[in-house]
Amino acid sequence: MADDGVLDEGTETAALREVLAAEHAAVWGYGAVGAALPPDAREPVVAGDVAHRDVRDRLVALLDARGAEPVPREAGYTLPFPVLSPVDAAALAVVLEEGVSAAWVRLLDQATEPSVRELAVEELGAAEVRAVGWRAAAGRTPVTSAFPGLPR
Amino acid sequence: MASLAPPAPAGLPRRAFLAASAGLALLAAGCTAGSSGAPAVSTEEADRLAGQVAVQEAVVAAYAVATTADPALALSDLPLSDLAAQAGEQLDRLRAAAPSSTSSPSASSPAPPSPPPGGDVRTWLREQVAGAAASHAAACVQQTGARAALLGAVAAGLRGHEAALA
């Protein structure tokens, strides 16, 4: 909910921009994930990278269509921890997917258009499915989350 | 440089979900939108949310039935107890957000599901979970604010269960 409780196109657009920022970060981060994995283990990295690039491009088009300036990608990002092993790489991918999940849930909270919520809930589910695989690869338990993207 | 970690300050205002979880958001629906500054919740929206409680009750029942029907499932590498516990947490949050459903939760519950005799219990369970995820996602699109966010998160959580059960 907006801080003043009112939802409108402005709150929705602001939340869309936050999702785009998270997707930029995910695209960048998947490069670091792939670099820490052997070539024969990169299939889920490619799939995740492609998915995030696709949705990034959809968000840019959506923001363009409503006359809102898309958020540019940052010049660089700071890794939350050193990524030196396959387990580190999987843990980073979990961070990336959980980051975009939080942004999608924020959008669900702020959106006014059903079509935007439809996009958000679909992509939130896709991010959680990827996160399940990465949590397993990182040795996390449980591998699932009851409420992906919601504040804990 | 920007951090890759989820930006907590830009996340959802936690109070919105605490309010929804406590049922306060829907209780406030009786107030006018102008008096509280929050959008009013229509009866239709409240009914839809209560309907999703019944959907989630069926998921919880399906986990219980699956464990009974195929005890080997609980002994496999499948984290069935974790999944069942999460389904229960989801049900609790949905009930809290839909106070009209909490007075007599069993009244609206569908008949307990059961796997087909001799069928693959794991596949059956995954189908139950997938159906509920789709139902919550569809309901999410028709809701707004914290209710949409809660239903979307529950739908995504069940999609994760579906992946874990694959």
GROMACS .gro file of C-alpha atoms in nm:
model
  318
    1MET     CA    1   0.000   0.000   0.000
    2ALA     CA    2   0.125   0.350  -0.069
    3ASP     CA    3   0.239   0.538   0.238
    4ASP     CA    4  -0.072   0.754   0.220
    5GLY     CA    5  -0.288   0.453   0.133
    6VAL     CA    6  -0.378   0.577  -0.214
    7LEU     CA    7  -0.300   0.365  -0.519
    8ASP     CA    8  -0.281   0.529  -0.859
    9GLU     CA    9  -0.083   0.515  -1.180
   10GLY     CA   10   0.199   0.699  -1.005
   11THR     CA   11   0.244   0.434  -0.736
   12GLU     CA   12   0.225   0.163  -1.000
   13THR     CA   13   0.483   0.329  -1.223
   14ALA     CA   14   0.719   0.384  -0.932
   15ALA     CA   15   0.693   0.016  -0.840
   16LEU     CA   16   0.748  -0.086  -1.201
   17ARG     CA   17   1.068   0.119  -1.199
   18GLU     CA   18   1.179  -0.062  -0.881
   19VAL     CA   19   1.121  -0.397  -1.049
   20LEU     CA   20   1.322  -0.284  -1.350
   21ALA     CA   21   1.610  -0.182  -1.122
   22ALA     CA   22   1.599  -0.528  -0.962
   23GLU     CA   23   1.595  -0.694  -1.303
   24HIS     CA   24   1.900  -0.493  -1.414
   25ALA     CA   25   2.077  -0.615  -1.101
   26ALA     CA   26   1.973  -0.974  -1.170
   27VAL     CA   27   2.103  -0.964  -1.527
   28TRP     CA   28   2.436  -0.831  -1.404
   29GLY     CA   29   2.447  -1.076  -1.116
   30TYR     CA   30   2.383  -1.381  -1.330
   31GLY     CA   31   2.709  -1.297  -1.507
   32ALA     CA   32   2.889  -1.340  -1.176
   33VAL     CA   33   2.696  -1.661  -1.105
   34GLY     CA   34   2.797  -1.812  -1.439
   35ALA     CA   35   3.160  -1.711  -1.399
   36ALA     CA   36   3.184  -1.916  -1.077
   37LEU     CA   37   3.032  -2.231  -1.225
   38PRO     CA   38   3.193  -2.488  -1.455
   39PRO     CA   39   3.062  -2.481  -1.814
   40ASP     CA   40   2.863  -2.801  -1.771
   41ALA     CA   41   2.667  -2.650  -1.483
   42ARG     CA   42   2.565  -2.329  -1.655
   43GLU     CA   43   2.236  -2.436  -1.810
   44PRO     CA   44   2.022  -2.286  -1.531
   45VAL     CA   45   2.235  -1.974  -1.546
   46VAL     CA   46   2.158  -1.930  -1.914
   47ALA     CA   47   1.789  -1.992  -1.851
   48GLY     CA   48   1.779  -1.742  -1.566
   49ASP     CA   49   1.977  -1.484  -1.758
   50VAL     CA   50   1.748  -1.510  -2.060
   51ALA     CA   51   1.437  -1.489  -1.841
   52HIS     CA   52   1.558  -1.177  -1.664
   53ARG     CA   53   1.666  -1.009  -1.989
   54ASP     CA   54   1.326  -1.081  -2.141
   55VAL     CA   55   1.132  -0.937  -1.851
   56ARG     CA   56   1.368  -0.640  -1.831
   57ASP     CA   57   1.290  -0.561  -2.194
   58ARG     CA   58   0.915  -0.599  -2.131
   59LEU     CA   59   0.937  -0.357  -1.838
   60VAL     CA   60   1.129  -0.103  -2.044
   61ALA     CA   61   0.863  -0.122  -2.314
   62LEU     CA   62   0.584  -0.092  -2.056
   63LEU     CA   63   0.740   0.216  -1.898
   64ASP     CA   64   0.809   0.369  -2.240
   65ALA     CA   65   0.447   0.316  -2.338
   66ARG     CA   66   0.323   0.512  -2.039
   67GLY     CA   67   0.574   0.792  -2.091
   68ALA     CA   68   0.782   0.705  -1.786
   69GLU     CA   69   1.158   0.703  -1.805
   70PRO     CA   70   1.296   0.352  -1.757
   71VAL     CA   71   1.554   0.314  -1.482
   72PRO     CA   72   1.899   0.271  -1.638
   73ARG     CA   73   2.126  -0.006  -1.519
   74GLU     CA   74   2.392   0.091  -1.268
   75ALA     CA   75   2.751   0.128  -1.382
   76GLY     CA   76   2.843  -0.149  -1.140
   77TYR     CA   77   2.709  -0.353  -0.852
   78THR     CA   78   2.858  -0.473  -0.526
   79LEU     CA   79   2.851  -0.845  -0.459
   80PRO     CA   80   2.698  -0.920  -0.118
   81PHE     CA   81   2.976  -1.175  -0.050
   82PRO     CA   82   3.275  -1.321  -0.236
   83VAL     CA   83   3.165  -1.563  -0.507
   84LEU     CA   84   3.446  -1.816  -0.519
   85SER     CA   85   3.275  -2.154  -0.555
   86PRO     CA   86   2.969  -2.320  -0.708
   87VAL     CA   87   2.796  -2.304  -0.370
   88ASP     CA   88   2.869  -1.930  -0.350
   89ALA     CA   89   2.733  -1.892  -0.702
   90ALA     CA   90   2.411  -2.069  -0.611
   91ALA     CA   91   2.378  -1.857  -0.298
   92LEU     CA   92   2.422  -1.543  -0.508
   93ALA     CA   93   2.153  -1.662  -0.748
   94VAL     CA   94   1.921  -1.706  -0.449
   95VAL     CA   95   1.991  -1.345  -0.349
   96LEU     CA   96   1.913  -1.229  -0.703
   97GLU     CA   97   1.587  -1.419  -0.729
   98GLU     CA   98   1.474  -1.315  -0.383
   99GLY     CA   99   1.561  -0.955  -0.472
  100VAL     CA  100   1.340  -0.954  -0.778
  101SER     CA  101   1.069  -1.139  -0.584
  102ALA     CA  102   1.057  -0.858  -0.327
  103ALA     CA  103   1.023  -0.605  -0.609
  104TRP     CA  104   0.741  -0.802  -0.775
  105VAL     CA  105   0.550  -0.827  -0.446
  106ARG     CA  106   0.597  -0.454  -0.396
  107LEU     CA  107   0.445  -0.405  -0.741
  108LEU     CA  108   0.149  -0.628  -0.652
  109ASP     CA  109   0.093  -0.406  -0.351
  110GLN     CA  110   0.113  -0.085  -0.551
  111ALA     CA  111  -0.050  -0.177  -0.882
  112THR     CA  112  -0.384  -0.052  -1.003
  113GLU     CA  113  -0.410  -0.235  -1.335
  114PRO     CA  114  -0.509  -0.605  -1.336
  115SER     CA  115  -0.279  -0.663  -1.635
  116VAL     CA  116   0.016  -0.538  -1.430
  117ARG     CA  117  -0.076  -0.767  -1.140
  118GLU     CA  118  -0.103  -1.053  -1.387
  119LEU     CA  119   0.251  -0.988  -1.507
  120ALA     CA  120   0.374  -0.952  -1.149
  121VAL     CA  121   0.224  -1.273  -1.014
  122GLU     CA  122   0.346  -1.471  -1.315
  123GLU     CA  123   0.703  -1.343  -1.285
  124LEU     CA  124   0.700  -1.378  -0.906
  125GLY     CA  125   0.615  -1.744  -0.947
  126ALA     CA  126   0.885  -1.792  -1.208
  127ALA     CA  127   1.144  -1.631  -0.981
  128GLU     CA  128   1.046  -1.862  -0.693
  129VAL     CA  129   1.074  -2.170  -0.914
  130ARG     CA  130   1.429  -2.066  -1.008
  131ALA     CA  131   1.504  -1.988  -0.644
  132VAL     CA  132   1.401  -2.340  -0.541
  133GLY     CA  133   1.665  -2.486  -0.771
  134TRP     CA  134   1.933  -2.249  -0.650
  135ARG     CA  135   1.853  -2.303  -0.281
  136ALA     CA  136   1.895  -2.677  -0.337
  137ALA     CA  137   2.225  -2.617  -0.515
  138ALA     CA  138   2.339  -2.397  -0.229
  139GLY     CA  139   2.248  -2.665   0.027
  140ARG     CA  140   1.977  -2.455   0.186
  141THR     CA  141   1.681  -2.604   0.370
  142PRO     CA  142   1.399  -2.567   0.323
  143VAL     CA  143   1.435  -2.521  -0.050
  144THR     CA  144   1.098  -2.352  -0.070
  145SER     CA  145   0.957  -2.033   0.076
  146ALA     CA  146   0.603  -1.998   0.208
  147PHE     CA  147   0.581  -1.631   0.110
  148PRO     CA  148   0.834  -1.537  -0.159
  149GLY     CA  149   0.896  -1.165  -0.170
  150LEU     CA  150   0.704  -1.074   0.145
  151PRO     CA  151   0.897  -0.897   0.421
  152ARG     CA  152   0.997  -1.142   0.693
  153MET     CA  153   2.814   0.102  -0.680
  154ALA     CA  154   2.470  -0.041  -0.617
  155SER     CA  155   2.426  -0.346  -0.397
  156LEU     CA  156   2.284  -0.668  -0.539
  157ALA     CA  157   2.117  -0.751  -0.209
  158PRO     CA  158   1.742  -0.685  -0.189
  159PRO     CA  159   1.689  -0.318  -0.102
  160ALA     CA  160   1.506  -0.346   0.229
  161PRO     CA  161   1.407   0.022   0.257
  162ALA     CA  162   1.234   0.005  -0.080
  163GLY     CA  163   1.043  -0.305   0.020
  164LEU     CA  164   0.684  -0.323   0.128
  165PRO     CA  165   0.580  -0.127   0.430
  166ARG     CA  166   0.566  -0.408   0.682
  167ARG     CA  167   0.277  -0.249   0.864
  168ALA     CA  168   0.054  -0.304   0.564
  169PHE     CA  169   0.103  -0.678   0.590
  170LEU     CA  170   0.078  -0.684   0.965
  171ALA     CA  171  -0.252  -0.507   0.929
  172ALA     CA  172  -0.371  -0.748   0.663
  173SER     CA  173  -0.255  -1.046   0.862
  174ALA     CA  174  -0.442  -0.933   1.168
  175GLY     CA  175  -0.753  -0.884   0.965
  176LEU     CA  176  -0.742  -0.514   1.041
  177ALA     CA  177  -0.738  -0.415   0.678
  178LEU     CA  178  -1.066  -0.586   0.615
  179LEU     CA  179  -1.216  -0.472   0.940
  180ALA     CA  180  -1.135  -0.120   0.830
  181ALA     CA  181  -1.338  -0.178   0.518
  182GLY     CA  182  -1.644  -0.061   0.701
  183CYS     CA  183  -1.490   0.285   0.722
  184THR     CA  184  -1.514   0.517   0.431
  185ALA     CA  185  -1.210   0.540   0.211
  186GLY     CA  186  -1.173   0.902   0.299
  187SER     CA  187  -1.177   0.852   0.674
  188SER     CA  188  -0.884   0.614   0.685
  189GLY     CA  189  -0.702   0.720   0.371
  190ALA     CA  190  -0.705   0.357   0.260
  191PRO     CA  191  -0.909   0.216  -0.025
  192ALA     CA  192  -1.227   0.049   0.088
  193VAL     CA  193  -1.249  -0.327   0.046
  194SER     CA  194  -1.555  -0.435  -0.145
  195THR     CA  195  -1.767  -0.723  -0.026
  196GLU     CA  196  -1.678  -0.897  -0.349
  197GLU     CA  197  -1.305  -0.868  -0.275
  198ALA     CA  198  -1.356  -0.996   0.080
  199ASP     CA  199  -1.561  -1.291  -0.046
  200ARG     CA  200  -1.294  -1.376  -0.303
  201LEU     CA  201  -1.027  -1.379  -0.034
  202ALA     CA  202  -1.243  -1.602   0.186
  203GLY     CA  203  -1.280  -1.834  -0.113
  204GLN     CA  204  -0.905  -1.870  -0.134
  205VAL     CA  205  -0.900  -1.988   0.228
  206ALA     CA  206  -1.102  -2.290   0.118
  207VAL     CA  207  -0.858  -2.350  -0.167
  208GLN     CA  208  -0.566  -2.346   0.076
  209GLU     CA  209  -0.749  -2.573   0.322
  210ALA     CA  210  -0.763  -2.826   0.040
  211VAL     CA  211  -0.385  -2.797  -0.008
  212VAL     CA  212  -0.322  -2.861   0.362
  213ALA     CA  213  -0.558  -3.158   0.347
  214ALA     CA  214  -0.382  -3.289   0.036
  215TYR     CA  215  -0.045  -3.293   0.212
  216ALA     CA  216  -0.198  -3.486   0.504
  217VAL     CA  217  -0.372  -3.731   0.272
  218ALA     CA  218  -0.056  -3.784   0.064
  219THR     CA  219   0.150  -3.868   0.371
  220THR     CA  220  -0.110  -4.123   0.481
  221ALA     CA  221  -0.163  -4.270   0.135
  222ASP     CA  222   0.206  -4.316   0.067
  223PRO     CA  223   0.415  -4.318   0.388
  224ALA     CA  224   0.725  -4.374   0.176
  225LEU     CA  225   0.689  -4.019   0.051
  226ALA     CA  226   0.773  -3.888   0.396
  227LEU     CA  227   1.082  -4.106   0.405
  228SER     CA  228   1.205  -4.001   0.061
  229ASP     CA  229   1.438  -3.713  -0.014
  230LEU     CA  230   1.131  -3.499  -0.053
  231PRO     CA  231   1.102  -3.235   0.224
  232LEU     CA  232   0.737  -3.320   0.270
  233SER     CA  233   0.717  -3.202   0.630
  234ASP     CA  234   0.863  -2.864   0.533
  235LEU     CA  235   0.619  -2.827   0.248
  236ALA     CA  236   0.322  -2.926   0.463
  237ALA     CA  237   0.428  -2.685   0.736
  238GLN     CA  238   0.458  -2.400   0.485
  239ALA     CA  239   0.115  -2.479   0.343
  240GLY     CA  240  -0.021  -2.450   0.697
  241GLU     CA  241   0.153  -2.114   0.748
  242GLN     CA  242  -0.001  -1.991   0.425
  243LEU     CA  243  -0.343  -2.100   0.543
  244ASP     CA  244  -0.298  -1.920   0.874
  245ARG     CA  245  -0.206  -1.595   0.696
  246LEU     CA  246  -0.497  -1.620   0.456
  247ARG     CA  247  -0.741  -1.688   0.739
  248ALA     CA  248  -0.605  -1.391   0.931
  249ALA     CA  249  -0.648  -1.167   0.628
  250ALA     CA  250  -1.002  -1.292   0.568
  251PRO     CA  251  -1.166  -1.268   0.910
  252SER     CA  252  -1.503  -1.375   0.775
  253SER     CA  253  -1.353  -1.717   0.708
  254THR     CA  254  -1.213  -1.772   1.058
  255SER     CA  255  -1.533  -1.815   1.254
  256SER     CA  256  -1.617  -2.149   1.099
  257PRO     CA  257  -1.331  -2.259   0.877
  258SER     CA  258  -1.476  -2.604   0.823
  259ALA     CA  259  -1.808  -2.468   0.699
  260SER     CA  260  -1.664  -2.366   0.364
  261SER     CA  261  -1.414  -2.648   0.331
  262PRO     CA  262  -1.452  -2.873   0.032
  263ALA     CA  263  -1.455  -3.248   0.079
  264PRO     CA  264  -1.105  -3.373   0.158
  265PRO     CA  265  -0.927  -3.467  -0.166
  266SER     CA  266  -0.791  -3.813  -0.216
  267PRO     CA  267  -0.549  -3.961  -0.467
  268PRO     CA  268  -0.682  -4.212  -0.720
  269PRO     CA  269  -0.645  -4.571  -0.598
  270GLY     CA  270  -0.318  -4.714  -0.719
  271GLY     CA  271  -0.213  -4.379  -0.865
  272ASP     CA  272   0.113  -4.194  -0.822
  273VAL     CA  273   0.059  -4.001  -0.499
  274ARG     CA  274   0.344  -3.760  -0.563
  275THR     CA  275   0.209  -3.666  -0.905
  276TRP     CA  276  -0.141  -3.629  -0.762
  277LEU     CA  277  -0.011  -3.405  -0.484
  278ARG     CA  278   0.177  -3.190  -0.734
  279GLU     CA  279  -0.140  -3.149  -0.937
  280GLN     CA  280  -0.334  -3.040  -0.629
  281VAL     CA  281  -0.068  -2.784  -0.545
  282ALA     CA  282  -0.050  -2.658  -0.904
  283GLY     CA  283  -0.425  -2.610  -0.917
  284ALA     CA  284  -0.424  -2.414  -0.595
  285ALA     CA  285  -0.134  -2.197  -0.715
  286ALA     CA  286  -0.326  -2.112  -1.031
  287SER     CA  287  -0.637  -2.032  -0.829
  288HIS     CA  288  -0.450  -1.800  -0.592
  289ALA     CA  289  -0.277  -1.629  -0.885
  290ALA     CA  290  -0.609  -1.566  -1.060
  291ALA     CA  291  -0.758  -1.430  -0.737
  292CYS     CA  292  -0.454  -1.209  -0.684
  293VAL     CA  293  -0.518  -1.031  -1.013
  294GLN     CA  294  -0.868  -0.939  -0.893
  295GLN     CA  295  -0.749  -0.800  -0.559
  296THR     CA  296  -0.558  -0.483  -0.472
  297GLY     CA  297  -0.296  -0.368  -0.224
  298ALA     CA  298  -0.182  -0.595   0.057
  299ARG     CA  299  -0.439  -0.862  -0.030
  300ALA     CA  300  -0.301  -0.888  -0.384
  301ALA     CA  301   0.051  -0.906  -0.249
  302LEU     CA  302  -0.038  -1.181   0.001
  303LEU     CA  303  -0.222  -1.391  -0.256
  304GLY     CA  304   0.058  -1.344  -0.508
  305ALA     CA  305   0.319  -1.452  -0.255
  306VAL     CA  306   0.116  -1.759  -0.159
  307ALA     CA  307   0.066  -1.848  -0.526
  308ALA     CA  308   0.439  -1.815  -0.589
  309GLY     CA  309   0.517  -2.020  -0.281
  310LEU     CA  310   0.299  -2.302  -0.412
  311ARG     CA  311   0.465  -2.280  -0.752
  312GLY     CA  312   0.787  -2.343  -0.564
  313HIS     CA  313   0.626  -2.645  -0.397
  314GLU     CA  314   0.523  -2.770  -0.739
  315ALA     CA  315   0.886  -2.745  -0.851
  316ALA     CA  316   1.007  -2.927  -0.542
  317LEU     CA  317   0.754  -3.205  -0.602
  318ALA     CA  318   0.854  -3.250  -0.968
   0.00000   0.00000   0.00000
